[in-house]
CSV table of C-alpha atoms in Angstrom, one decimal:
chain,number,residue,atom,x,y,z
A,24,UNK,CA,0.0,0.0,0.0
A,25,UNK,CA,1.3,3.4,-1.0
A,26,UNK,CA,1.4,5.7,2.1
A,27,UNK,CA,0.3,9.4,2.2
A,28,UNK,CA,2.7,11.2,4.4
A,29,UNK,CA,3.0,14.8,5.6
A,30,UNK,CA,6.3,15.9,7.2
A,31,UNK,CA,5.9,19.0,9.3
A,32,UNK,CA,9.1,21.0,10.0
A,33,UNK,CA,9.9,24.6,10.9
A,34,UNK,CA,12.2,25.3,7.9
A,35,UNK,CA,12.9,23.4,4.8
A,36,UNK,CA,15.3,23.9,1.9
A,37,UNK,CA,18.8,23.1,0.5
A,38,UNK,CA,19.9,26.5,1.9
A,39,UNK,CA,18.7,25.8,5.4
A,40,UNK,CA,21.4,25.0,7.9
A,41,UNK,CA,20.7,23.0,11.0
A,42,UNK,CA,20.9,19.4,11.9
A,43,UNK,CA,17.2,18.8,12.5
A,44,UNK,CA,16.3,20.5,9.2
A,45,UNK,CA,18.9,18.6,7.2
A,46,UNK,CA,17.7,15.4,8.7
A,47,UNK,CA,14.1,16.3,7.8
A,48,UNK,CA,15.0,17.0,4.2
A,49,UNK,CA,16.9,13.7,3.9
A,50,UNK,CA,14.1,11.8,5.5
A,51,UNK,CA,11.4,13.3,3.3
A,52,UNK,CA,13.3,12.5,0.2
A,53,UNK,CA,13.9,8.9,1.2
A,54,UNK,CA,10.3,8.4,2.4
A,55,UNK,CA,9.2,8.9,-1.2
A,56,UNK,CA,10.1,5.2,-1.6
A,57,UNK,CA,7.2,4.4,0.6
A,58,UNK,CA,4.6,6.7,-0.9
A,59,UNK,CA,3.6,10.3,-1.5
A,60,UNK,CA,5.4,12.8,0.7
A,61,UNK,CA,4.3,16.4,1.3
A,62,UNK,CA,6.3,18.8,3.4
A,63,UNK,CA,4.3,21.3,5.4
A,64,UNK,CA,6.6,24.2,6.5
A,65,UNK,CA,7.0,27.9,6.7
A,66,UNK,CA,8.5,30.5,4.4
A,67,UNK,CA,11.3,31.1,6.9
A,68,UNK,CA,15.0,30.7,6.2
A,69,UNK,CA,16.5,32.3,9.3
A,70,UNK,CA,15.8,30.5,12.6
A,71,UNK,CA,16.5,33.6,14.7
A,72,UNK,CA,13.8,36.0,13.2
A,73,UNK,CA,11.6,33.5,11.2
A,74,UNK,CA,11.3,36.3,8.6
A,75,UNK,CA,9.5,35.1,5.5
A,76,UNK,CA,12.1,34.4,2.8
A,77,UNK,CA,10.6,31.8,0.4
A,78,UNK,CA,7.5,32.6,-1.5
A,79,UNK,CA,4.3,30.9,-0.2
A,80,UNK,CA,2.8,28.1,-2.2
A,81,UNK,CA,3.8,24.7,-3.5
A,82,UNK,CA,7.1,23.7,-5.1
A,83,UNK,CA,8.8,20.4,-5.8
A,84,UNK,CA,12.3,19.8,-4.4
A,85,UNK,CA,14.1,16.6,-5.2
A,86,UNK,CA,10.8,14.8,-5.7
A,87,UNK,CA,9.2,16.1,-2.6
A,88,UNK,CA,6.1,18.3,-2.7
A,89,UNK,CA,6.9,21.3,-0.5
A,90,UNK,CA,4.0,23.5,0.8
A,91,UNK,CA,5.2,26.8,2.3
A,92,UNK,CA,3.1,29.0,4.5
A,93,UNK,CA,3.9,32.5,5.6
A,94,UNK,CA,5.0,33.3,9.2
A,95,UNK,CA,2.5,35.7,10.9
A,96,UNK,CA,5.2,38.1,12.0
A,97,UNK,CA,9.0,37.9,12.5
A,98,UNK,CA,10.4,37.9,16.0
A,99,UNK,CA,12.8,40.4,17.5
A,100,UNK,CA,15.7,38.1,18.1
A,101,UNK,CA,17.9,40.3,20.4
A,102,UNK,CA,14.8,41.1,22.5
A,103,UNK,CA,13.7,37.5,22.7
A,104,UNK,CA,17.2,36.3,23.6
A,105,UNK,CA,17.2,38.7,26.6
A,106,UNK,CA,13.7,37.7,27.5
A,107,UNK,CA,14.5,34.0,27.4
A,108,UNK,CA,17.6,34.6,29.5
A,109,UNK,CA,15.5,36.2,32.2
A,110,UNK,CA,12.8,33.5,31.8
A,111,UNK,CA,15.3,30.7,32.5
A,112,UNK,CA,16.6,32.4,35.6
A,113,UNK,CA,13.3,32.6,37.4
A,114,UNK,CA,10.5,30.3,38.5
A,115,UNK,CA,7.6,30.2,36.0
A,116,UNK,CA,4.1,28.9,36.0
A,117,UNK,CA,2.8,26.7,33.2
A,118,UNK,CA,1.0,29.7,31.9
A,119,UNK,CA,4.3,31.6,31.8
A,120,UNK,CA,5.8,28.7,29.9
A,121,UNK,CA,2.9,28.7,27.4
A,122,UNK,CA,3.3,32.4,26.8
A,123,UNK,CA,7.0,31.9,26.2
A,124,UNK,CA,6.3,29.1,23.8
A,125,UNK,CA,3.8,31.3,21.9
A,126,UNK,CA,6.7,33.8,21.2
A,127,UNK,CA,9.2,31.0,20.3
A,128,UNK,CA,7.7,30.5,16.9
A,129,UNK,CA,7.6,30.1,14.0
A,130,UNK,CA,4.0,31.1,14.3
A,131,UNK,CA,2.0,30.5,11.1
A,132,UNK,CA,-1.7,30.5,11.3
A,133,UNK,CA,-1.9,29.3,7.7
A,134,UNK,CA,0.3,26.3,8.5
A,135,UNK,CA,-1.8,25.2,11.4
A,136,UNK,CA,-4.9,25.5,9.4
A,137,UNK,CA,-3.4,23.3,6.7
A,138,UNK,CA,-2.5,20.6,9.2
A,139,UNK,CA,-6.0,20.6,10.6
A,140,UNK,CA,-7.7,20.6,7.1
A,141,UNK,CA,-5.3,17.9,5.9
A,142,UNK,CA,-6.4,15.3,8.5
A,143,UNK,CA,-8.2,13.1,6.0
A,144,UNK,CA,-5.6,13.6,3.3
A,145,UNK,CA,-2.7,11.8,5.0
A,146,UNK,CA,-2.1,8.5,6.8
A,147,UNK,CA,0.5,10.1,9.1
A,148,UNK,CA,1.9,13.5,10.0
A,149,UNK,CA,5.6,13.3,10.9
A,150,UNK,CA,6.5,16.2,13.3
A,151,UNK,CA,10.1,17.1,13.6
A,152,UNK,CA,11.5,18.8,16.7
A,153,UNK,CA,9.4,19.3,19.8
A,154,UNK,CA,10.6,22.8,20.6
A,155,UNK,CA,9.0,24.9,17.9
A,156,UNK,CA,5.5,26.1,17.3
A,157,UNK,CA,4.6,24.0,14.3
A,158,UNK,CA,4.9,20.9,16.6
A,159,UNK,CA,3.7,22.4,19.9
A,160,UNK,CA,0.5,23.8,18.3
A,161,UNK,CA,0.2,21.5,15.3
A,162,UNK,CA,0.6,18.0,16.7
A,163,UNK,CA,-2.4,18.3,19.1
A,164,UNK,CA,-4.6,19.0,16.0
A,165,UNK,CA,-3.9,15.5,14.7
A,166,UNK,CA,-2.6,13.4,17.6
A,167,UNK,CA,-3.9,10.0,16.5
A,168,UNK,CA,-2.1,10.4,13.2
A,169,UNK,CA,1.0,12.0,14.6
A,170,UNK,CA,4.5,10.5,14.6
A,171,UNK,CA,6.9,12.7,16.6
A,172,UNK,CA,10.6,12.9,16.0
A,173,UNK,CA,11.5,15.0,19.0
A,174,UNK,CA,15.2,15.7,18.5
A,175,UNK,CA,15.4,16.2,22.2
A,176,UNK,CA,18.4,16.8,24.4
A,177,UNK,CA,19.0,17.6,28.1
A,178,UNK,CA,18.4,21.3,28.2
A,179,UNK,CA,16.1,23.4,30.4
A,180,UNK,CA,13.4,23.5,27.7
A,181,UNK,CA,12.7,19.8,27.7
A,182,UNK,CA,12.2,19.9,31.5
A,183,UNK,CA,9.5,22.6,31.2
A,184,UNK,CA,6.1,21.1,32.4
A,185,UNK,CA,4.3,22.7,29.5
A,186,UNK,CA,5.9,20.2,27.1
A,187,UNK,CA,5.0,17.0,29.1
A,188,UNK,CA,1.5,16.6,27.6
A,189,UNK,CA,3.0,16.9,24.1
A,190,UNK,CA,5.0,13.8,24.6
A,191,UNK,CA,2.0,11.7,25.6
A,192,UNK,CA,-0.1,12.7,22.5
A,193,UNK,CA,1.6,11.1,19.5
A,194,UNK,CA,0.6,7.7,18.1
A,195,UNK,CA,4.3,6.9,17.8
A,196,UNK,CA,7.6,8.4,18.6
A,197,UNK,CA,10.8,7.9,16.6
A,198,UNK,CA,14.0,8.5,18.7
A,199,UNK,CA,17.4,9.2,17.2
A,200,UNK,CA,19.5,7.5,19.9
A,201,UNK,CA,18.9,5.3,23.0
A,202,UNK,CA,20.2,8.2,25.2
A,203,UNK,CA,17.5,10.5,23.8
A,204,UNK,CA,14.8,7.9,24.4
A,205,UNK,CA,15.9,7.3,28.0
A,206,UNK,CA,16.1,11.0,28.7
A,207,UNK,CA,12.6,11.8,27.3
A,208,UNK,CA,11.0,8.9,29.1
A,209,UNK,CA,12.6,9.8,32.4
A,210,UNK,CA,11.6,13.5,32.1
A,211,UNK,CA,8.1,13.2,30.6
A,212,UNK,CA,7.1,9.7,31.9
A,213,UNK,CA,5.7,8.8,28.5
A,214,UNK,CA,7.0,5.2,28.3
A,215,UNK,CA,3.5,3.9,27.5
A,216,UNK,CA,3.6,5.7,24.0
A,217,UNK,CA,4.8,3.3,21.3
A,218,UNK,CA,8.3,4.1,20.2
A,219,UNK,CA,11.5,2.9,18.7
A,220,UNK,CA,15.0,4.1,18.3
A,221,UNK,CA,15.1,4.5,14.5
A,222,UNK,CA,17.7,7.2,13.9
A,223,UNK,CA,18.4,8.6,10.5
A,224,UNK,CA,20.2,7.4,7.4
A,225,UNK,CA,23.5,9.0,6.4
A,226,UNK,CA,24.0,9.9,2.8
A,227,UNK,CA,27.3,9.1,1.1
A,228,UNK,CA,29.2,11.9,-0.7
A,229,UNK,CA,27.8,12.8,-4.2
A,230,UNK,CA,31.1,11.7,-5.7
A,231,UNK,CA,34.2,10.1,-4.3
A,232,UNK,CA,35.8,12.4,-1.9
A,233,UNK,CA,39.0,14.2,-2.9
A,234,UNK,CA,41.2,15.3,0.0
A,235,UNK,CA,43.7,17.0,-2.2
A,236,UNK,CA,41.1,19.1,-3.8
A,237,UNK,CA,39.9,20.4,-0.4
A,238,UNK,CA,43.5,21.2,0.7
A,239,UNK,CA,44.3,23.0,-2.5
A,240,UNK,CA,41.1,25.2,-2.3
A,241,UNK,CA,41.6,26.2,1.3
A,242,UNK,CA,45.4,26.6,1.3
A,243,UNK,CA,46.3,23.5,3.4
A,244,UNK,CA,49.6,21.7,2.7
A,245,UNK,CA,49.4,18.0,1.9
A,246,UNK,CA,51.0,17.0,5.2
A,247,UNK,CA,49.3,19.6,7.5
A,248,UNK,CA,47.1,17.9,10.1
A,249,UNK,CA,43.8,19.5,11.0
A,250,UNK,CA,40.8,18.9,13.1
A,251,UNK,CA,37.4,19.7,11.5
A,252,UNK,CA,34.2,21.2,12.8
A,253,UNK,CA,31.2,21.4,10.6
A,254,UNK,CA,28.0,23.3,11.6
A,255,UNK,CA,26.7,26.6,12.8
A,256,UNK,CA,29.4,28.8,14.4
A,257,UNK,CA,27.2,29.6,17.3
A,258,UNK,CA,27.3,29.7,21.1
A,259,UNK,CA,24.5,27.2,21.2
A,260,UNK,CA,26.9,24.7,19.6
A,261,UNK,CA,29.6,25.5,22.1
A,262,UNK,CA,32.0,26.8,19.4
A,263,UNK,CA,33.4,29.6,21.7
A,264,UNK,CA,34.7,26.9,24.1
A,265,UNK,CA,36.2,24.9,21.2
A,266,UNK,CA,38.1,28.0,20.1
A,267,UNK,CA,39.3,28.7,23.7
A,268,UNK,CA,40.5,25.1,24.0
A,269,UNK,CA,42.2,25.1,20.7
A,270,UNK,CA,44.0,28.4,21.3
A,271,UNK,CA,45.2,27.1,24.7
A,272,UNK,CA,46.5,24.0,23.0
A,273,UNK,CA,48.4,26.0,20.5
A,274,UNK,CA,50.1,28.1,23.2
A,275,UNK,CA,51.8,25.1,24.6
A,276,UNK,CA,52.1,23.1,21.4
A,277,UNK,CA,53.0,25.5,18.5
A,278,UNK,CA,53.1,22.8,15.9
A,279,UNK,CA,51.4,22.5,12.5
A,280,UNK,CA,47.9,21.4,13.7
A,281,UNK,CA,45.1,23.6,12.4
A,282,UNK,CA,41.4,24.0,13.2
A,283,UNK,CA,39.1,24.1,10.2
A,284,UNK,CA,35.7,25.6,10.8
A,285,UNK,CA,33.2,24.8,8.1
A,286,UNK,CA,30.0,26.8,8.2
A,287,UNK,CA,28.6,30.2,9.1
A,288,UNK,CA,27.4,31.8,12.3
A,289,UNK,CA,26.9,34.8,14.5
A,290,UNK,CA,29.9,34.7,16.7
A,291,UNK,CA,33.2,36.6,16.1
A,292,UNK,CA,36.1,34.3,15.1
A,293,UNK,CA,39.6,35.5,16.1
A,294,UNK,CA,42.0,35.9,13.1
A,295,UNK,CA,44.6,33.3,13.8
A,296,UNK,CA,47.1,31.6,11.4
A,297,UNK,CA,46.0,28.2,12.6
A,298,UNK,CA,42.2,28.7,12.3
A,299,UNK,CA,40.8,28.3,8.8
A,300,UNK,CA,37.2,29.4,8.0
A,301,UNK,CA,35.7,28.0,4.9
A,302,UNK,CA,32.2,29.6,5.1
A,303,UNK,CA,29.4,27.8,3.4
A,304,UNK,CA,30.4,24.7,1.4
A,305,UNK,CA,28.8,22.3,-1.0
A,306,UNK,CA,28.0,18.7,0.1
A,307,UNK,CA,30.9,17.5,-2.0
A,308,UNK,CA,33.3,20.0,-0.4
A,309,UNK,CA,32.1,18.9,3.0
A,310,UNK,CA,33.0,15.3,2.3
A,311,UNK,CA,36.3,16.3,0.7
A,312,UNK,CA,37.1,18.1,4.0
A,313,UNK,CA,36.1,15.1,6.1
A,314,UNK,CA,38.3,12.9,4.0
A,315,UNK,CA,41.2,15.3,4.4
A,316,UNK,CA,40.9,15.8,8.1
A,317,UNK,CA,42.9,14.1,10.8
A,318,UNK,CA,39.8,13.8,13.0
A,319,UNK,CA,36.4,15.4,13.6
A,320,UNK,CA,35.6,17.5,16.7
A,321,UNK,CA,32.0,18.0,18.1
A,322,UNK,CA,32.1,20.5,21.0
A,323,UNK,CA,28.3,20.7,21.5
A,324,UNK,CA,26.8,19.9,24.9
A,325,UNK,CA,23.1,19.7,23.6
A,326,UNK,CA,22.6,17.1,20.9
A,327,UNK,CA,20.0,14.5,20.2
A,328,UNK,CA,22.2,13.1,17.5
A,329,UNK,CA,25.3,14.5,15.8
A,330,UNK,CA,25.1,14.3,12.0
A,331,UNK,CA,28.7,15.5,12.0
A,332,UNK,CA,29.9,12.6,14.1
A,333,UNK,CA,28.0,10.1,11.9
A,334,UNK,CA,29.4,11.6,8.7
A,335,UNK,CA,32.9,11.6,10.1
A,336,UNK,CA,32.6,8.0,11.0
A,337,UNK,CA,31.2,7.3,7.5
A,338,UNK,CA,34.4,8.7,6.1
A,339,UNK,CA,36.5,6.6,8.5
A,340,UNK,CA,37.6,9.4,10.8
A,341,UNK,CA,37.8,9.2,14.6
A,342,UNK,CA,35.6,11.7,16.5
A,343,UNK,CA,36.5,13.8,19.5
A,344,UNK,CA,33.4,14.9,21.4
A,345,UNK,CA,32.3,16.8,24.5
A,346,UNK,CA,31.9,14.4,27.4
A,347,UNK,CA,29.2,16.6,28.9
A,348,UNK,CA,26.8,15.6,26.2
A,349,UNK,CA,25.3,12.3,27.2
A,350,UNK,CA,24.2,11.4,23.7
A,351,UNK,CA,27.7,11.9,22.1
A,352,UNK,CA,29.4,10.1,25.0
A,353,UNK,CA,27.0,7.1,24.6
A,354,UNK,CA,27.5,7.1,20.8
A,355,UNK,CA,31.3,7.0,21.3
A,356,UNK,CA,30.9,4.0,23.7
A,357,UNK,CA,28.5,2.1,21.5
A,358,UNK,CA,30.6,2.6,18.4
A,359,UNK,CA,34.1,2.3,20.0
A,360,UNK,CA,34.9,5.0,17.5
A,361,UNK,CA,35.4,8.2,19.4
A,362,UNK,CA,37.0,9.8,22.5
A,363,UNK,CA,35.4,12.4,24.8
A,364,UNK,CA,36.8,15.1,27.0
A,365,UNK,CA,35.6,16.9,30.1
A,366,UNK,CA,38.0,19.8,30.3
A,367,UNK,CA,40.5,21.8,28.3
A,368,UNK,CA,43.3,19.8,29.7
A,369,UNK,CA,41.7,16.5,28.6
A,370,UNK,CA,41.0,18.1,25.2
A,371,UNK,CA,44.7,18.7,24.7
A,372,UNK,CA,45.7,15.3,25.9
A,373,UNK,CA,43.3,13.6,23.5
A,374,UNK,CA,44.3,15.7,20.6
A,375,UNK,CA,47.9,14.7,21.3
A,376,UNK,CA,46.9,11.0,21.5
A,377,UNK,CA,45.1,11.1,18.1
A,378,UNK,CA,48.0,12.8,16.4
A,379,UNK,CA,50.6,10.6,17.9
A,380,UNK,CA,48.8,7.3,17.3
A,381,UNK,CA,47.8,7.1,13.7
A,382,UNK,CA,47.2,3.3,13.8
A,383,UNK,CA,44.8,3.6,16.7
A,384,UNK,CA,43.1,6.5,15.1
A,385,UNK,CA,42.6,4.5,12.0
A,386,UNK,CA,41.1,1.7,14.0
A,387,UNK,CA,38.7,4.1,15.6
A,388,UNK,CA,37.6,5.4,12.2
A,389,UNK,CA,37.0,1.9,10.9
A,390,UNK,CA,34.9,1.0,13.9
A,391,UNK,CA,32.9,4.2,13.2
A,392,UNK,CA,32.3,3.0,9.6
A,393,UNK,CA,30.9,-0.3,10.8
A,394,UNK,CA,28.7,1.4,13.4
A,395,UNK,CA,27.2,3.7,10.8
A,396,UNK,CA,26.6,0.9,8.3
A,397,UNK,CA,24.9,-1.3,10.9
A,398,UNK,CA,22.7,1.4,12.5
A,399,UNK,CA,22.4,4.4,10.2
A,400,UNK,CA,22.1,3.1,6.7
A,401,UNK,CA,19.0,4.1,4.8
A,402,UNK,CA,18.1,0.5,4.3
A,403,UNK,CA,17.9,-0.1,8.0
A,404,UNK,CA,16.2,3.2,8.8
A,405,UNK,CA,13.5,3.0,6.1
A,406,UNK,CA,12.7,-0.6,7.0
A,407,UNK,CA,12.0,0.5,10.6
A,408,UNK,CA,9.9,3.5,9.4
A,409,UNK,CA,7.9,1.2,7.0
A,410,UNK,CA,7.1,-1.2,9.8
A,411,UNK,CA,6.1,1.5,12.3
A,412,UNK,CA,3.9,3.3,9.7
A,413,UNK,CA,2.1,0.2,8.6
A,414,UNK,CA,1.7,-1.0,12.1
A,415,UNK,CA,0.4,2.1,13.8
A,416,UNK,CA,-1.1,4.3,11.0
A,417,UNK,CA,-2.5,2.2,8.2
A,418,UNK,CA,-6.1,1.0,8.9
């Protein structure tokens, strides 16, 4: 039976940066193997303001029908940042939390109406990311047809009582990791809701990776070692701490190691001869960089799954992660393919170890390739989704 699926997400497009949004796009494109897939999303590109960027209406992107709906009004990001900071420092009622959520956005009356009117058109609505308005206000409109992909991590927002009911409403929940599932069930007590750790498939590079091409483009000598970070250059991704740790490392070890930052963001990056910024890159350039790197670094504390870690492992690279992130630490243990640090001193020691032990580093990378193949291949992921959808949503 061909399924009729609607994937609901806050932003959608090839230009959109963000792990949850990238995962959503990949998932939507692959789910077309199971039936018709419509994406219901907003016209926003920027997650800070939610300002309308794309024109409203229907388009087709890589075989997926994308329906965009205008955001009611953009948000004042600097003001909301300050308000959220004050909000998190005080005690709040559930009403206070609801009012905060109503400002979180992206608020699109047209999108919510489309979800409600589309109830009879779809077998299932897949809501990605619990934290934003399209899920918080949209999922309760179609709870018996809702599959939630929460992308949750251990931050103050998950523990807000206003969200607890949301995690009891879906027909099914798809978690990205065992650590995410355990955390959500502990906080929200929703263990009775049918669920499975499904994860997400990882796409291979568009063409064979070429490390030399990457090095040539960004001025890196053939024998220069470098650690690679890919993602938003933002405080929320703990990039400032990574920069501090790297600069401290270079003070005591003025060798050839460089830090390559791949992506854009809103934090100032100190001009330094050993810090290389690539800006926005294509998918092929990203994989060229992964192949050229000595190892991948993931400094974030709040992750439900790290696409960067999985892509690094796919390319056979060891991964160095922040031990304060439960998900990343658990993934390193399950895969036997990564190391984790708790402090700047440990960061430096582990960097030294990876550089001084190429054989062991290679073994870590190979273990990562096996881990991704066994758990995050599209064949495995789509099989789990097909079973869940046919079991819980097809009448």
